[in-house]
mmCIF file of C-alpha atoms in Angstrom:
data_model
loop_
_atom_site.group_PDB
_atom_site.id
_atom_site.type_symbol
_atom_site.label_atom_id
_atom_site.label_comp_id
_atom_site.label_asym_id
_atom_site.label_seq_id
_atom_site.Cartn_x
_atom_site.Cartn_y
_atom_site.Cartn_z
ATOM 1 C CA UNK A 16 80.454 100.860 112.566
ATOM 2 C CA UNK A 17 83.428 102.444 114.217
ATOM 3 C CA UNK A 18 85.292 104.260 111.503
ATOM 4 C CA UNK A 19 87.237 107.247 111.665
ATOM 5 C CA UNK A 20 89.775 109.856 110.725
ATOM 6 C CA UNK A 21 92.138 108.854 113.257
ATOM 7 C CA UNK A 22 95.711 109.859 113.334
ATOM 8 C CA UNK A 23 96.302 107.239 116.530
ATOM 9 C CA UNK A 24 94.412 104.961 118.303
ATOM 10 C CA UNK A 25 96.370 103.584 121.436
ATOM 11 C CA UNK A 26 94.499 99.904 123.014
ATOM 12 C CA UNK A 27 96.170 98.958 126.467
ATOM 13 C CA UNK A 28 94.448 95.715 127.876
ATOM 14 C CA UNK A 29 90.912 94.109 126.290
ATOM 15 C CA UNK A 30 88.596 95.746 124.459
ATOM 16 C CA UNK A 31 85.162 94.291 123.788
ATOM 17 C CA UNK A 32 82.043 95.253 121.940
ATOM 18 C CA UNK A 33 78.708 94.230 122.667
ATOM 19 C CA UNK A 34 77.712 94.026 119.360
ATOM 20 C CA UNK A 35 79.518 93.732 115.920
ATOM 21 C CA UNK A 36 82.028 96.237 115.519
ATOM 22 C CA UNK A 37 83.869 97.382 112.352
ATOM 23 C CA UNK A 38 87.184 99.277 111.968
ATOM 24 C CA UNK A 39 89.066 101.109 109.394
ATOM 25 C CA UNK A 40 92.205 102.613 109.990
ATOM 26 C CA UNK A 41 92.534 105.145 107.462
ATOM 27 C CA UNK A 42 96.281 105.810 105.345
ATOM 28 C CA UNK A 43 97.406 108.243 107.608
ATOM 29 C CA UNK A 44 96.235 106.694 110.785
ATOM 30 C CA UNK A 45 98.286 104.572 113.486
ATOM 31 C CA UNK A 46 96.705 101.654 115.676
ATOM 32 C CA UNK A 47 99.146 100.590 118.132
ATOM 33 C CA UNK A 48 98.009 97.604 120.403
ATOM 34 C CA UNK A 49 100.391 97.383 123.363
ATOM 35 C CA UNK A 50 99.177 95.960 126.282
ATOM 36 C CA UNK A 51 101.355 92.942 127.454
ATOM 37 C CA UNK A 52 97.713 90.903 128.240
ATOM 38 C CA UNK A 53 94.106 91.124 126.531
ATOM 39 C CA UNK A 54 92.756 90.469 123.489
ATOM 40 C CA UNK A 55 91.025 93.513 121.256
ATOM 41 C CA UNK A 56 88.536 92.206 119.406
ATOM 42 C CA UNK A 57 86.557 93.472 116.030
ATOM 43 C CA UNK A 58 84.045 92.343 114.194
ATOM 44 C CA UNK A 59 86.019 93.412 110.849
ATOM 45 C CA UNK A 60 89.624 95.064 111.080
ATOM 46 C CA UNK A 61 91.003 97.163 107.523
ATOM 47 C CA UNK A 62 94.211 98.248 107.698
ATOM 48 C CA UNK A 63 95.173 100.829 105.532
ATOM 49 C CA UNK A 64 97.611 102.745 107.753
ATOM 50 C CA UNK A 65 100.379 101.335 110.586
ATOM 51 C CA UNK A 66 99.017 98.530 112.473
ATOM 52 C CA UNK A 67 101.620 98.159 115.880
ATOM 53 C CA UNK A 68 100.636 94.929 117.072
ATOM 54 C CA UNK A 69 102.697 95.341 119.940
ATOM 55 C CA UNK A 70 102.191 92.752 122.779
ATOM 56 C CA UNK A 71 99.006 90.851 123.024
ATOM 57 C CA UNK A 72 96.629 89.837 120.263
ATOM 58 C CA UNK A 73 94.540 91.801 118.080
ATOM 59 C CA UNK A 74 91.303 89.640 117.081
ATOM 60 C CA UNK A 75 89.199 89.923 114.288
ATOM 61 C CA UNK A 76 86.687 87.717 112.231
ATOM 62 C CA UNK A 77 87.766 89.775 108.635
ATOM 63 C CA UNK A 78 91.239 90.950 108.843
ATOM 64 C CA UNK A 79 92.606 92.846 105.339
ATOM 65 C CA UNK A 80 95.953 94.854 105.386
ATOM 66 C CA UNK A 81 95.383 96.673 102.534
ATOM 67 C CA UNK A 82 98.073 97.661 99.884
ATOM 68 C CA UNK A 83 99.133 101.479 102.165
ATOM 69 C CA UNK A 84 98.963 99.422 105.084
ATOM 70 C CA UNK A 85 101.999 98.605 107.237
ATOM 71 C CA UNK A 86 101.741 95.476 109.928
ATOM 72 C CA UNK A 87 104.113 96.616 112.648
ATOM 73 C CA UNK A 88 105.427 93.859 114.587
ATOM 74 C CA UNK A 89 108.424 94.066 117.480
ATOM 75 C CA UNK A 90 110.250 90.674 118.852
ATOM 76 C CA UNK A 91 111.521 90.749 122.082
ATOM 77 C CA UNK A 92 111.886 87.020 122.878
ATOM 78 C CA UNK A 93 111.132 83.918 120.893
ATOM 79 C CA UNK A 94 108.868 81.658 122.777
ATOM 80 C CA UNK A 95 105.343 83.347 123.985
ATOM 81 C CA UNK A 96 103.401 85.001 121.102
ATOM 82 C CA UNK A 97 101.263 87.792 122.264
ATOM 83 C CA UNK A 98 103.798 88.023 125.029
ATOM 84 C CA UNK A 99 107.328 88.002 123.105
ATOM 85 C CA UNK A 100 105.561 89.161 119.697
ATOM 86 C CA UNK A 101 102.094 90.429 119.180
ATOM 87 C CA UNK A 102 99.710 88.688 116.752
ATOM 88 C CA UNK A 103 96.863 88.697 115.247
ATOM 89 C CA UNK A 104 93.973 85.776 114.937
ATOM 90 C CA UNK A 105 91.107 86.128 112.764
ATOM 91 C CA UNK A 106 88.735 84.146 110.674
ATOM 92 C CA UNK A 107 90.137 85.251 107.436
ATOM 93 C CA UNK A 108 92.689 87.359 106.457
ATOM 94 C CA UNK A 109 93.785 89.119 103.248
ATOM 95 C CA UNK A 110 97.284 90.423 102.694
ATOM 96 C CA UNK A 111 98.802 92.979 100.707
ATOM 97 C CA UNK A 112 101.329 96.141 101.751
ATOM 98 C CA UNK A 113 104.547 95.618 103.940
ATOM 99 C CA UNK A 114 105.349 94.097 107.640
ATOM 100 C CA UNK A 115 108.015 95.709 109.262
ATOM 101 C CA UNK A 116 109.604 93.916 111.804
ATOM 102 C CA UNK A 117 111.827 95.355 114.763
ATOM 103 C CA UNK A 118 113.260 93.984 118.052
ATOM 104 C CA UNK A 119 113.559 95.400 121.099
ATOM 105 C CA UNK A 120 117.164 94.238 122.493
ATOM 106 C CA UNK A 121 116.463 90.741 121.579
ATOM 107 C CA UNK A 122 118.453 89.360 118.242
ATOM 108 C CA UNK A 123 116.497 86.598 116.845
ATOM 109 C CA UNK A 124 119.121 83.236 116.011
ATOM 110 C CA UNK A 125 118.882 82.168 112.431
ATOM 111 C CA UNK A 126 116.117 79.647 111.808
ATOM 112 C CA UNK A 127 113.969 80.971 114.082
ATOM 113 C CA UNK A 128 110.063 81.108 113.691
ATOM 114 C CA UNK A 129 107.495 83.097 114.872
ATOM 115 C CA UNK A 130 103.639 82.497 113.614
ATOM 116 C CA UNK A 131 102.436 86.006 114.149
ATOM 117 C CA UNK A 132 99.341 85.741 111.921
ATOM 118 C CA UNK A 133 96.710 82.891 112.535
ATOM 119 C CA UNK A 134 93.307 81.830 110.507
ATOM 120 C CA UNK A 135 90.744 80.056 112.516
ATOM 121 C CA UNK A 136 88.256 79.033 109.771
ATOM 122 C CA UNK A 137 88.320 80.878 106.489
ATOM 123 C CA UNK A 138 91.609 80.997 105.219
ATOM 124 C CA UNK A 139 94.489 83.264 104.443
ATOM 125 C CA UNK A 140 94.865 85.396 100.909
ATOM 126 C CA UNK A 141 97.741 87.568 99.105
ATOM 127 C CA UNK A 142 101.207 88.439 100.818
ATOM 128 C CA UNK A 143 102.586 91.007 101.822
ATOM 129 C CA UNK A 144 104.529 92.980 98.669
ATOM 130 C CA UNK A 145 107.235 94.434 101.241
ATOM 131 C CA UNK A 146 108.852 92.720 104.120
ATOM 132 C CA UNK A 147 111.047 95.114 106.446
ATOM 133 C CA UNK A 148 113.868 94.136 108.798
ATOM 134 C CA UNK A 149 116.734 95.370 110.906
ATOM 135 C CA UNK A 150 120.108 94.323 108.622
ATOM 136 C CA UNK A 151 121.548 92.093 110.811
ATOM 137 C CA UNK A 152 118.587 89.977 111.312
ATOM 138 C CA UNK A 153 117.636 89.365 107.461
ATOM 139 C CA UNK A 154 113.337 87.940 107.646
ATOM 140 C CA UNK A 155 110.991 86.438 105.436
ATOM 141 C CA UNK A 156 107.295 85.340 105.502
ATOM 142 C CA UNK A 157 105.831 81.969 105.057
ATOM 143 C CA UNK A 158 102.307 81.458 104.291
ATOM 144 C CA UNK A 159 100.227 78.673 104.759
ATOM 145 C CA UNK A 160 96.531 78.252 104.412
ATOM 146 C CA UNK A 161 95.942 79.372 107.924
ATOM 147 C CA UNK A 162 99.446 80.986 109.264
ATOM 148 C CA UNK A 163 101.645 83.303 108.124
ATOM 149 C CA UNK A 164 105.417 83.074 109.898
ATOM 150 C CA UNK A 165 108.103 85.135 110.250
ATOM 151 C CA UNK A 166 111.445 83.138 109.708
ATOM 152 C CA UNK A 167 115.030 84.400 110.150
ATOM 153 C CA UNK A 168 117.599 83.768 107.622
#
């Protein structure tokens, strides 16, 4: 198990274990995933600090942001995810805490969508109790039983 008192953990390009790993990021920790390319993958991925999903995809078979945890997301285009937004696939995911969104030059048009969080098998549970945007680009999140979306207003 790969758990630690981190303060930041930076992942550029793919990260793979050999055998089941676990991670916790702890309340004062920071993950940032920002490699444009690559997957990271965990066996089991507990957010209960800052998660920056950056660029690329952050994969997981349990994914929980916990109620202190932050999902960090930043749009820079509309139409590639993991390229234009980062996101984050797992088998099951539980929700709780606040996604803050930000965008990097980029203003998303009203209406716009942007499936950041996907469930392959198991399902998606809770929502998050905070959702943080710039002003002028007012978001919510949608959840179905395997996505959850950012949407523009």
């Amino acid at each position: 198990m790969l758990a630690q008192r981190l303060y930041s953990l930076f992942i550029q390009g793919c990260v793979r274990y050999g055998g089941p790993c676990s991670f916790t990021n702890g309340p004062s920790g920071t993950v940032v995933k920002s490699s444009a390319s690559g997957t990271a993958n965990f066996q089991s991925f507990d957010n209960k600090g800052t998660l920056f999903v950056q660029y690329g995809t952050l994969g997981t078979t349990s994914f929980t942001n916990e109620s202190t945890g932050t999902l960090h997301l930043e749009l820079r285009g509309d139409t590639v995810p993991g390229t234009d937004f980062g996101v984050v696939t797992a088998n099951t995911a539980r929700l709780a805490g606040t996604i803050d969104v930000t965008t990097a030059s980029f203003t998303p048009p009203a209406g716009s969508a942007y499936p950041f969080l996907t469930c392959n098998s198991g399902g998606l549970s809770g929502k998050f109790s905070s959702v943080k945007s710039p002003p002028s680009v007012p978001m919510s999140v949608s959840y179905g039983p395997t996505v959850a979306t950012l949407e523009t207003r």
